[in-house]
PDB file of C-alpha atoms in Angstrom:
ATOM      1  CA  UNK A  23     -10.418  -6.587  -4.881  1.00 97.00           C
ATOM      2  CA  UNK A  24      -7.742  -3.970  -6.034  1.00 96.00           C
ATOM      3  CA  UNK A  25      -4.846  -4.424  -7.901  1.00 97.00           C
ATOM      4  CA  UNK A  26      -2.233  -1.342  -9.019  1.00 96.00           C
ATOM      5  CA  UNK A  27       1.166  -2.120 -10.802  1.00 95.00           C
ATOM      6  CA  UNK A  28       2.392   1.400 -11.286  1.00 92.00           C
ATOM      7  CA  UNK A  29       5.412   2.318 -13.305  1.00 90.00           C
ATOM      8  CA  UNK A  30       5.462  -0.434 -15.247  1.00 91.00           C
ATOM      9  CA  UNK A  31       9.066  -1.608 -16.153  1.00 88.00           C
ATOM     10  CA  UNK A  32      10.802   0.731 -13.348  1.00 89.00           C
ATOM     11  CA  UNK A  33      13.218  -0.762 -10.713  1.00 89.00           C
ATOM     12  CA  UNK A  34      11.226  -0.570  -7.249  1.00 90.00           C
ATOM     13  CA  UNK A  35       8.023   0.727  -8.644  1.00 92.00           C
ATOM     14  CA  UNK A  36       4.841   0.502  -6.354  1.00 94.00           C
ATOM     15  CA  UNK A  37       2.415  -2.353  -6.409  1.00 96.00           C
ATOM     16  CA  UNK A  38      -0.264  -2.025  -4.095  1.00 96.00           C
ATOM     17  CA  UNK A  39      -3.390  -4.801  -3.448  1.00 97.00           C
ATOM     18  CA  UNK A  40      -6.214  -4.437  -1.144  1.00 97.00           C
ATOM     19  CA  UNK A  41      -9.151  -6.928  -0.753  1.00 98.00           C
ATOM     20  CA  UNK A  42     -11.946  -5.769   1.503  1.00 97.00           C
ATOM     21  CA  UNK A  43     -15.788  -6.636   2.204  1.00 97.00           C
ATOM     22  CA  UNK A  44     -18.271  -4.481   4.041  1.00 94.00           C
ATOM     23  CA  UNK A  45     -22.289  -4.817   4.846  1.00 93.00           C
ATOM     24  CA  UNK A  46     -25.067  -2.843   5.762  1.00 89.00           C
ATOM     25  CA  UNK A  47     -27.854  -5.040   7.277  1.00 82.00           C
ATOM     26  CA  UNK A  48     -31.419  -3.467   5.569  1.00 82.00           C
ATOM     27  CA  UNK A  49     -33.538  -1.362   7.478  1.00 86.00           C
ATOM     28  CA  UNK A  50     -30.178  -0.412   9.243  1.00 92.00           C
ATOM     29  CA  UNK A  51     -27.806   2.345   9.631  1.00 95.00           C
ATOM     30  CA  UNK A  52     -24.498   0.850  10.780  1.00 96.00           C
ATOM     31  CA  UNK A  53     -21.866  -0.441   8.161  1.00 95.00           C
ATOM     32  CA  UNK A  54     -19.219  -2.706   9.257  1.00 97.00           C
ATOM     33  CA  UNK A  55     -16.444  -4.179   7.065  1.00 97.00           C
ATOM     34  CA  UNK A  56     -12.259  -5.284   6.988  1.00 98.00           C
ATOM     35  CA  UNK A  57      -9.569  -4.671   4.648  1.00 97.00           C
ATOM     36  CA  UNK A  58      -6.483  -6.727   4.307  1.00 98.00           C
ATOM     37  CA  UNK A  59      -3.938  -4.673   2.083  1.00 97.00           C
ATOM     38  CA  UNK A  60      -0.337  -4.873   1.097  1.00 97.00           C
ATOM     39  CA  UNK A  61       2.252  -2.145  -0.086  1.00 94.00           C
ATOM     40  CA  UNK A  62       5.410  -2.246  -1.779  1.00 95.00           C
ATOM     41  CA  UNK A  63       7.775   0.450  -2.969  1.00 93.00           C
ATOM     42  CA  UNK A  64      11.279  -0.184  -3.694  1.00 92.00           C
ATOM     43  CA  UNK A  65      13.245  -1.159  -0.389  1.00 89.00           C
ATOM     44  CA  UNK A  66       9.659  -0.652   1.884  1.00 89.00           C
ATOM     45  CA  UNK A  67       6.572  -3.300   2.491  1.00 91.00           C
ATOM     46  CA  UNK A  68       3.472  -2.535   4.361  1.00 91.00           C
ATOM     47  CA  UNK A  69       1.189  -4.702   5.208  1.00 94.00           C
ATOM     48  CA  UNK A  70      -2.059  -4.292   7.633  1.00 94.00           C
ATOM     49  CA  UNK A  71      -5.262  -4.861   8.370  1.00 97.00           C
ATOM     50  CA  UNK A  72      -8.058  -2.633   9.144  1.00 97.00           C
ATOM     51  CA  UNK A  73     -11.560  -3.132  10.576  1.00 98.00           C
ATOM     52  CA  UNK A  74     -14.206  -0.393   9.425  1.00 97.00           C
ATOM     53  CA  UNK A  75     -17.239   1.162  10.708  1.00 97.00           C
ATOM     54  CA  UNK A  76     -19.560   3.228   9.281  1.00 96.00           C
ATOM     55  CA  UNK A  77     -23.121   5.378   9.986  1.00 96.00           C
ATOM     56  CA  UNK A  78     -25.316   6.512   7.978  1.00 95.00           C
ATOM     57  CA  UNK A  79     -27.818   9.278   8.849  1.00 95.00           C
ATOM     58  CA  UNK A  80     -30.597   9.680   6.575  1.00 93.00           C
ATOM     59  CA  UNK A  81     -32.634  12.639   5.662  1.00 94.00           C
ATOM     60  CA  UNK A  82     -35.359  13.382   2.894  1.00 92.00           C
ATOM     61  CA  UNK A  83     -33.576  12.666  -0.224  1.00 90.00           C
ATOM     62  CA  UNK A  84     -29.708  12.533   0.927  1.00 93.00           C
ATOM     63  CA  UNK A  85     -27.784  10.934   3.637  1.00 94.00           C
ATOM     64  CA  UNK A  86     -24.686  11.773   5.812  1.00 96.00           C
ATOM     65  CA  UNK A  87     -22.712   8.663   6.348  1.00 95.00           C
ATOM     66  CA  UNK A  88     -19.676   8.936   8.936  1.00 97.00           C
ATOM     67  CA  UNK A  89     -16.968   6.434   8.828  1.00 97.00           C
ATOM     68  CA  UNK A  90     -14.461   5.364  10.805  1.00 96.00           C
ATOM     69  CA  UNK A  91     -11.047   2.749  10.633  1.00 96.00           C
ATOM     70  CA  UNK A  92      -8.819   1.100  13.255  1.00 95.00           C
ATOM     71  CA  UNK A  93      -6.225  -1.106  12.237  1.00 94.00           C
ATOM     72  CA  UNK A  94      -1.962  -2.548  12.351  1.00 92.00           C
ATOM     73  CA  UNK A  95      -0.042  -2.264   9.563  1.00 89.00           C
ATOM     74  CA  UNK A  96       3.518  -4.373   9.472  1.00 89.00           C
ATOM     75  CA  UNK A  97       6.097  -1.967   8.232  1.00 86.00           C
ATOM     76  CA  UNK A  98       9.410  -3.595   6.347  1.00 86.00           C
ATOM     77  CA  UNK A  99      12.414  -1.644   5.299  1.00 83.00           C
ATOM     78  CA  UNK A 100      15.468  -3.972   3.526  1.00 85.00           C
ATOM     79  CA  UNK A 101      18.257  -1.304   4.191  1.00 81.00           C
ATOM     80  CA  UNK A 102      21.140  -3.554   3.713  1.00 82.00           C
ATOM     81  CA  UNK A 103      19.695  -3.873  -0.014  1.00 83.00           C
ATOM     82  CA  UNK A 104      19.912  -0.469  -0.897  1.00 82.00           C
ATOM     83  CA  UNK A 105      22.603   1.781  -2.664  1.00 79.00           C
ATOM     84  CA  UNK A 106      24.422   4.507  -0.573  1.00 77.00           C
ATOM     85  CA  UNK A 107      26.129   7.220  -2.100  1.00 81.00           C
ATOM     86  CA  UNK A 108      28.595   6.666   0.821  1.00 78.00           C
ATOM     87  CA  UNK A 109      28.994   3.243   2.234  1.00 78.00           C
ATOM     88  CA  UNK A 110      29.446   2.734   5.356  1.00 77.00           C
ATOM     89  CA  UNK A 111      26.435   4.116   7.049  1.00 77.00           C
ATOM     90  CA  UNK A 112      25.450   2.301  10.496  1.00 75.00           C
ATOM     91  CA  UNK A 113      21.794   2.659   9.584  1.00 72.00           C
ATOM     92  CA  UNK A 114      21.731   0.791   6.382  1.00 76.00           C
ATOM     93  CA  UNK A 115      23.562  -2.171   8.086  1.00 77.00           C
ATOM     94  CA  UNK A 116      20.182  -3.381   9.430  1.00 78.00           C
ATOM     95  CA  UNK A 117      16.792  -3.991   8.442  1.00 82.00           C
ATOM     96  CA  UNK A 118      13.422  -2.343  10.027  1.00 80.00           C
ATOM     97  CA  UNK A 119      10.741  -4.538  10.761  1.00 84.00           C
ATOM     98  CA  UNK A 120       8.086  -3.490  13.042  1.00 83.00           C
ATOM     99  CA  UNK A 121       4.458  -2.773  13.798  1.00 85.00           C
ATOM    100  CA  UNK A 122       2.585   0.241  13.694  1.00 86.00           C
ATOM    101  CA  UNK A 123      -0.996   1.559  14.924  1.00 88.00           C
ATOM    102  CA  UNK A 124      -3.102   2.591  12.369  1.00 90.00           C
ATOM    103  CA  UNK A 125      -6.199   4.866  12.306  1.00 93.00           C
ATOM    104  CA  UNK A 126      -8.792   6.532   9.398  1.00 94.00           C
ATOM    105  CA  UNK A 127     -11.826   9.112   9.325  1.00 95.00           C
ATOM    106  CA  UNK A 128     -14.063   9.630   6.509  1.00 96.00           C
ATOM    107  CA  UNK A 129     -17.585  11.639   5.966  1.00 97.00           C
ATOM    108  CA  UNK A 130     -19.356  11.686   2.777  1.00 96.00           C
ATOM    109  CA  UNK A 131     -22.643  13.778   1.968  1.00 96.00           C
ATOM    110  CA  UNK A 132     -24.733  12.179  -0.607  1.00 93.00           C
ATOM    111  CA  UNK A 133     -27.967  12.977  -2.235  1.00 92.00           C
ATOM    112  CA  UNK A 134     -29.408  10.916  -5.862  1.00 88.00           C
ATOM    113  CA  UNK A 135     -27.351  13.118  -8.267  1.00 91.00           C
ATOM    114  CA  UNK A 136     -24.217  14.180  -6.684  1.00 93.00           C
ATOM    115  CA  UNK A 137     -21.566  13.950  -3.708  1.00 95.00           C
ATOM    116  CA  UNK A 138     -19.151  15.555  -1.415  1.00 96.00           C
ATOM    117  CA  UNK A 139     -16.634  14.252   0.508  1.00 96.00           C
ATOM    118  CA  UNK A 140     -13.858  14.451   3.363  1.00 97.00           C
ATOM    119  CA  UNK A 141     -11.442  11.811   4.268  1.00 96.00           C
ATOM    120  CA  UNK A 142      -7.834  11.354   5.946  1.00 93.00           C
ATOM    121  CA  UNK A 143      -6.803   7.153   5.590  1.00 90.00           C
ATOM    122  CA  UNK A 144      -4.114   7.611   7.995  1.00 85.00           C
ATOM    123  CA  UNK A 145      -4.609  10.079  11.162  1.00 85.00           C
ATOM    124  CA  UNK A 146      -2.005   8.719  13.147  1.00 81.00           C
ATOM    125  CA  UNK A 147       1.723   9.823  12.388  1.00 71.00           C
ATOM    126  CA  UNK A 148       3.981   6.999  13.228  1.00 68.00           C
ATOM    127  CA  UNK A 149       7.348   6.045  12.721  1.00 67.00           C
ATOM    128  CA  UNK A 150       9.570   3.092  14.542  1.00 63.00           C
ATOM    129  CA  UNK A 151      12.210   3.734  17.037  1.00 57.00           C
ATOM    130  CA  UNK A 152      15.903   2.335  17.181  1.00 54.00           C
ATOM    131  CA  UNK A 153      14.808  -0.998  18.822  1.00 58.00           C
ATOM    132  CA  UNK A 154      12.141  -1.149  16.223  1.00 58.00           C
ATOM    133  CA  UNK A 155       9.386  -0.312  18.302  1.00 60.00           C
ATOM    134  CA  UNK A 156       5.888   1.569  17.366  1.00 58.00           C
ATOM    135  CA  UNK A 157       6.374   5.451  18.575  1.00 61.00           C
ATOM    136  CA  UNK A 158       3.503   7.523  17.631  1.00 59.00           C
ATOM    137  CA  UNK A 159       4.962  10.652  18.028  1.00 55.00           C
ATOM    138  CA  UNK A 160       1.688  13.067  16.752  1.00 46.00           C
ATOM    139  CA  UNK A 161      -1.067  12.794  15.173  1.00 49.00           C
ATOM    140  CA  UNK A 162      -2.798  14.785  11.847  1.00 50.00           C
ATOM    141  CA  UNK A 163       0.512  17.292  11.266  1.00 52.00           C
ATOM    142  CA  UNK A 164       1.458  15.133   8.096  1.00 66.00           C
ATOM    143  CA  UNK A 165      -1.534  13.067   7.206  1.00 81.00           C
ATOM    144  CA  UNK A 166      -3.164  13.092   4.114  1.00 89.00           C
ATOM    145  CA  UNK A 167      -6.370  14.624   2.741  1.00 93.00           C
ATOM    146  CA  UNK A 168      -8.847  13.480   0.254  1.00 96.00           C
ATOM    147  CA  UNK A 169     -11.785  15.689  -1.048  1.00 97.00           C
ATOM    148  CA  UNK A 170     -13.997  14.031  -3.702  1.00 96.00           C
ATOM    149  CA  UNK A 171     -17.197  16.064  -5.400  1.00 96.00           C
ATOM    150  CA  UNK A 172     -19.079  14.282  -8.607  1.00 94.00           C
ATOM    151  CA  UNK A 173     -22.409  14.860 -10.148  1.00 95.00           C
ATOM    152  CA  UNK A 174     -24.725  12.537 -12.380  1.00 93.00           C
ATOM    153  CA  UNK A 175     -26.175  13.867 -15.810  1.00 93.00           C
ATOM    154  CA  UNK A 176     -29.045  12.057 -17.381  1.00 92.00           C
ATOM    155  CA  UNK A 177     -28.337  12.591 -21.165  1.00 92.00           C
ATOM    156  CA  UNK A 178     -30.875   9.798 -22.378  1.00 93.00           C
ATOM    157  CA  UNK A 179     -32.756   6.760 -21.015  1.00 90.00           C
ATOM    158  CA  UNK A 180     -29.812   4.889 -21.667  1.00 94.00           C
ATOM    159  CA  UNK A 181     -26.627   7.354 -21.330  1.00 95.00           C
ATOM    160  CA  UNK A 182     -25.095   9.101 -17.762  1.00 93.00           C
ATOM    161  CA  UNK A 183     -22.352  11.100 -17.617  1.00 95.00           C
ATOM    162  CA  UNK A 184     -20.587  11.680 -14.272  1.00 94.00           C
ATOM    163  CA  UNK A 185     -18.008  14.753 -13.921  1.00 95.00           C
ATOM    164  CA  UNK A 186     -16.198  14.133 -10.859  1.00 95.00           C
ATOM    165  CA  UNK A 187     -13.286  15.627  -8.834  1.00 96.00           C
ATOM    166  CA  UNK A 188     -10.662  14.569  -6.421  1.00 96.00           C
ATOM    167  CA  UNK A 189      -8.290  16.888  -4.302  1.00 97.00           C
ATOM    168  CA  UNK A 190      -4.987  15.580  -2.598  1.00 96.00           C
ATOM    169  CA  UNK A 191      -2.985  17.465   0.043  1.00 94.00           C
ATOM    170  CA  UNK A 192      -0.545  16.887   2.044  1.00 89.00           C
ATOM    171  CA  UNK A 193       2.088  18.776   3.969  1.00 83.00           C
ATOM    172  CA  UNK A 194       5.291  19.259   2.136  1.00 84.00           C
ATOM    173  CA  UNK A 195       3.453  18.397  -1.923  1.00 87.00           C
ATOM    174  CA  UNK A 196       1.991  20.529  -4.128  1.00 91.00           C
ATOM    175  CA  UNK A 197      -2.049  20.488  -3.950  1.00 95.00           C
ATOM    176  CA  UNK A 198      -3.379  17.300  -6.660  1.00 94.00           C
ATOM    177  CA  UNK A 199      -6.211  17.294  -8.642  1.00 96.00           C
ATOM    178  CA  UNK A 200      -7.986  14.611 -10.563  1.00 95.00           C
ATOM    179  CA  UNK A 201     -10.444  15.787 -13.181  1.00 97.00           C
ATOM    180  CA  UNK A 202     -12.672  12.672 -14.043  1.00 95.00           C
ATOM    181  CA  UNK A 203     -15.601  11.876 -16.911  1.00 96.00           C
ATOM    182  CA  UNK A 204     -16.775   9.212 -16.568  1.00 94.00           C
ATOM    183  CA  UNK A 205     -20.136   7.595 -19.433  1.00 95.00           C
ATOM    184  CA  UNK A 206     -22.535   5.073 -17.998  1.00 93.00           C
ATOM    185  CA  UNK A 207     -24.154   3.243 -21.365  1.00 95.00           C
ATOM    186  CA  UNK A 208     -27.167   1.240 -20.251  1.00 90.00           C
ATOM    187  CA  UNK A 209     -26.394   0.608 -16.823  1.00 86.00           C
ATOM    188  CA  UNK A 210     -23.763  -1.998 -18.036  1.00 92.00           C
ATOM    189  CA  UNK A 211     -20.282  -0.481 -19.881  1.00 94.00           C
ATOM    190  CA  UNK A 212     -18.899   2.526 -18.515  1.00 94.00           C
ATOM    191  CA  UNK A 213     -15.894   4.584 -19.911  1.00 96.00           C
ATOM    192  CA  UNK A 214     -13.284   7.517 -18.851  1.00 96.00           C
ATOM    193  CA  UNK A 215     -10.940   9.693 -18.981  1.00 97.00           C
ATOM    194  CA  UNK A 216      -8.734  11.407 -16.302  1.00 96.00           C
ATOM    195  CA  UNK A 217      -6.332  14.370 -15.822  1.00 95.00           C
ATOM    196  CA  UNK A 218      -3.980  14.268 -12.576  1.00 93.00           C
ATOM    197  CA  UNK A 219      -2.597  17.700 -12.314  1.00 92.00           C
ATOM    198  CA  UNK A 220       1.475  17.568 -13.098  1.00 85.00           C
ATOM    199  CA  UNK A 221       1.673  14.055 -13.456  1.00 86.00           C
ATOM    200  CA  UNK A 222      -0.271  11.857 -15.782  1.00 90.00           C
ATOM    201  CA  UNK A 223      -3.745  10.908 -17.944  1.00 93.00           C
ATOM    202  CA  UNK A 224      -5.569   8.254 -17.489  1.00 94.00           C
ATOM    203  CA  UNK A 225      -8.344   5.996 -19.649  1.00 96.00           C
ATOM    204  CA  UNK A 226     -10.729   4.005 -17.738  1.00 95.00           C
ATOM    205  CA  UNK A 227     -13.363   1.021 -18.359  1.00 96.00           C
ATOM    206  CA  UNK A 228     -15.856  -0.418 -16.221  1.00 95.00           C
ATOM    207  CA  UNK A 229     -18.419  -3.222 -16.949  1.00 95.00           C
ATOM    208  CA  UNK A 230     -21.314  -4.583 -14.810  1.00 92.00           C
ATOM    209  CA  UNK A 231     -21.338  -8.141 -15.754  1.00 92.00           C
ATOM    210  CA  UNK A 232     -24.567  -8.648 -13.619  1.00 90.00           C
ATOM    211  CA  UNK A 233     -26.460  -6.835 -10.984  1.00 86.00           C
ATOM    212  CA  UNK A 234     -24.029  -8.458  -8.409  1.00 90.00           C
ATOM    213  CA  UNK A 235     -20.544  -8.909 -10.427  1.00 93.00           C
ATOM    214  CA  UNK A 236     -18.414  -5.455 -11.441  1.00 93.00           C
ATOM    215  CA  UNK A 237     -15.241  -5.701 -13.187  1.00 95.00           C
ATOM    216  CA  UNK A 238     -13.201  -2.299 -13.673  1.00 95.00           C
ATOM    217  CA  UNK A 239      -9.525  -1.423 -15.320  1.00 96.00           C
ATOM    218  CA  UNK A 240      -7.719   2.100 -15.449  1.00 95.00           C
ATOM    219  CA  UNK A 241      -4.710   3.581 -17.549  1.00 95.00           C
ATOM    220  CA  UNK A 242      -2.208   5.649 -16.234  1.00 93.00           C
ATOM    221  CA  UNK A 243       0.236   7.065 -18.926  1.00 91.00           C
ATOM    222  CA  UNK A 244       2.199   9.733 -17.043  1.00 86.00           C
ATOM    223  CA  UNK A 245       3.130  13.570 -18.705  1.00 80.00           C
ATOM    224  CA  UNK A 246       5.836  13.831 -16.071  1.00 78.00           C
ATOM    225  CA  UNK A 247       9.561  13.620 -16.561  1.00 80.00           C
ATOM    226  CA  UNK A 248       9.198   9.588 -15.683  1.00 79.00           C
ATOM    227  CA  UNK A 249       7.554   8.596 -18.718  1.00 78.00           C
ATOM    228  CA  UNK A 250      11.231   8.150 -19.816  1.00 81.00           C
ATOM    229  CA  UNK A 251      11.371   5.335 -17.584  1.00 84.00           C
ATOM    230  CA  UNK A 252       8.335   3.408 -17.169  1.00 85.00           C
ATOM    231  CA  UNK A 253       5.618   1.876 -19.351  1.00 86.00           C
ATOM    232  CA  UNK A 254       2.762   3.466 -17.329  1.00 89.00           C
ATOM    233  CA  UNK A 255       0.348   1.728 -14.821  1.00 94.00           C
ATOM    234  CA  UNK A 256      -2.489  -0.506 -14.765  1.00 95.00           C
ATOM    235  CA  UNK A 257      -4.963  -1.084 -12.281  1.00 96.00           C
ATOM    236  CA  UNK A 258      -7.466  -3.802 -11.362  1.00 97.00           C
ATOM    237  CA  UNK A 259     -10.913  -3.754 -10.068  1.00 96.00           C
ATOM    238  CA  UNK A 260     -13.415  -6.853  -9.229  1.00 96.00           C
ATOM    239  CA  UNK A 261     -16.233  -6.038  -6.915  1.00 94.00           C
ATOM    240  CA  UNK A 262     -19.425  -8.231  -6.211  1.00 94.00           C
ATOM    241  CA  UNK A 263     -21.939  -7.568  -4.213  1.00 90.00           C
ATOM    242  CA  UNK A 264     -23.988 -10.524  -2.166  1.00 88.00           C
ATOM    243  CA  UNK A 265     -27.580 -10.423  -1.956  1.00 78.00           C
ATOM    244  CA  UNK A 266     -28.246  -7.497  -4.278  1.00 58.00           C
ATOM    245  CA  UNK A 267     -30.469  -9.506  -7.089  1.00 53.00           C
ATOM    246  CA  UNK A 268     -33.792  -8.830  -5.617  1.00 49.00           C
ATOM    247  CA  UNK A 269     -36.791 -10.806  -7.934  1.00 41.00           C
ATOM    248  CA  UNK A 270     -35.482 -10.647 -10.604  1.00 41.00           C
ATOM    249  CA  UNK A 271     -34.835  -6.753 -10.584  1.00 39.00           C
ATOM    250  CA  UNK A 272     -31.643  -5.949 -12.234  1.00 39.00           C
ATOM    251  CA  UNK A 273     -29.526  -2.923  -9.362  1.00 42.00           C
ATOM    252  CA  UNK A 274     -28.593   0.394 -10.833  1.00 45.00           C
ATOM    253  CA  UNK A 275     -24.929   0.359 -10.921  1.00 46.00           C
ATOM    254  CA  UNK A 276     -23.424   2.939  -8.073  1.00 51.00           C
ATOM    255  CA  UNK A 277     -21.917   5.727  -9.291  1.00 51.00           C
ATOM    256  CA  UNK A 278     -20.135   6.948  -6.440  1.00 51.00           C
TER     257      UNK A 278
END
């Protein structure tokens, strides 16, 4: 479960949730999960569902895992609540409300002290017509690209420190980058810090409550020209995992 209230105190800010599940039978390669997830930023909702599939190949020491998501999303646009500069305007007399095909690819190369990554959440570039129907017109020219590297330091028996990196583009932005640190104490508390390139820092916390339960918060006081108007953002993280307490044998938390 995923909770974000960004911007706190701003008109219209985003608020995004996202509750998903997702197994991996043992002695098997295939991953299958859902995600239910819901968007809102100032006039606009999204809401959708996606069903997820992954596979893992294993070599000695590492893995290649492949995944892959199909899903709908609801799309919502409230133009007759908005504010024109000039009223008047035929398109804001009517609201959007329509559904819209949704697609995802992701590949991540892992081995037991670091990571690499490659994923795109949405390959398909849609958009909804004049009689509010789905029109996917291309896809890939404006989707957006994650890369994610981290590696895992053992300081001590009882201290890991994780450096870790994430890389945004998109057509039409500036290139993003998140510089993490993240401390594992005793497999059990974990703290942060985070710089996102031109736009804020960010603190965050992580405890492992039990080898199953795995509770997480994060941060965001932005360095950008908004931190005039908003109280920063805060984000929510509860995970648990069925099944992992194995006689007795307390998991190692996952890094990555």
């Amino acid at each position: 479960l995923l909770i974000r209230n960004q911007w706190v105190s701003m008109p219209g800010a985003p608020v995004y949730g996202s509750l998903s599940y997702d197994r991996r039978k043992e002695n098997s390669n295939v991953g299958l999960g859902v995600q239910v997830y819901s968007n809102t930023i100032g006039i606009e909702k999204t809401t959708g569902v996606n069903g997820l599939y992954s596979y893992r190949v294993p070599f000695n020491n590492s893995y290649l895992s492949i995944g892959m998501s199909f899903g709908l999303l609801n799309y919502q646009a409230n133009y007759t609540q908005s504010s024109a500069f000039q009223s008047g305007d035929p398109i804001l007399q009517q609201n959007v409300n329509g559904y819209l095909p949704a697609a995802g690819f992701g590949v991540l190369y892992a081995r037991e002290k670091w990571y690499i990554g490659l994923s795109s959440p949405s390959l398909l570039t849609t958009k909804l017509n004049a009689q509010g129907k789905a029109d996917v017109s291309s896809a890939g020219l404006n989707s957006h690209y994650f890369l994610n590297t981290g590696y895992v330091f053992t300081a001590s028996d009882f201290v890991k420190v994780k450096p870790s990196m994430l890389v945004k583009v998109v057509s039409g932005a500036p290139v993003q980058y998140d510089f993490n640190v993240n401390t594992w104490f005793g497999g059990t508390f974990g703290a942060g810090i985070s710089y996102r390139t031109e736009d804020a820092i960010l603190g965050m916390l992580e405890l492992q409550l039990s080898p199953q339960l795995r509770l997480g918060y994060a941060y965001d006081y932005s360095n950008a020209k908004l931190v005039n108007y908003n109280r920063g953002s805060h984000e929510f993280m509860l995970r648990y995992e069925f099944g992992s307490k194995l006689e007795g044998r307390a998991a190692s938390p996952r890094y990555y």
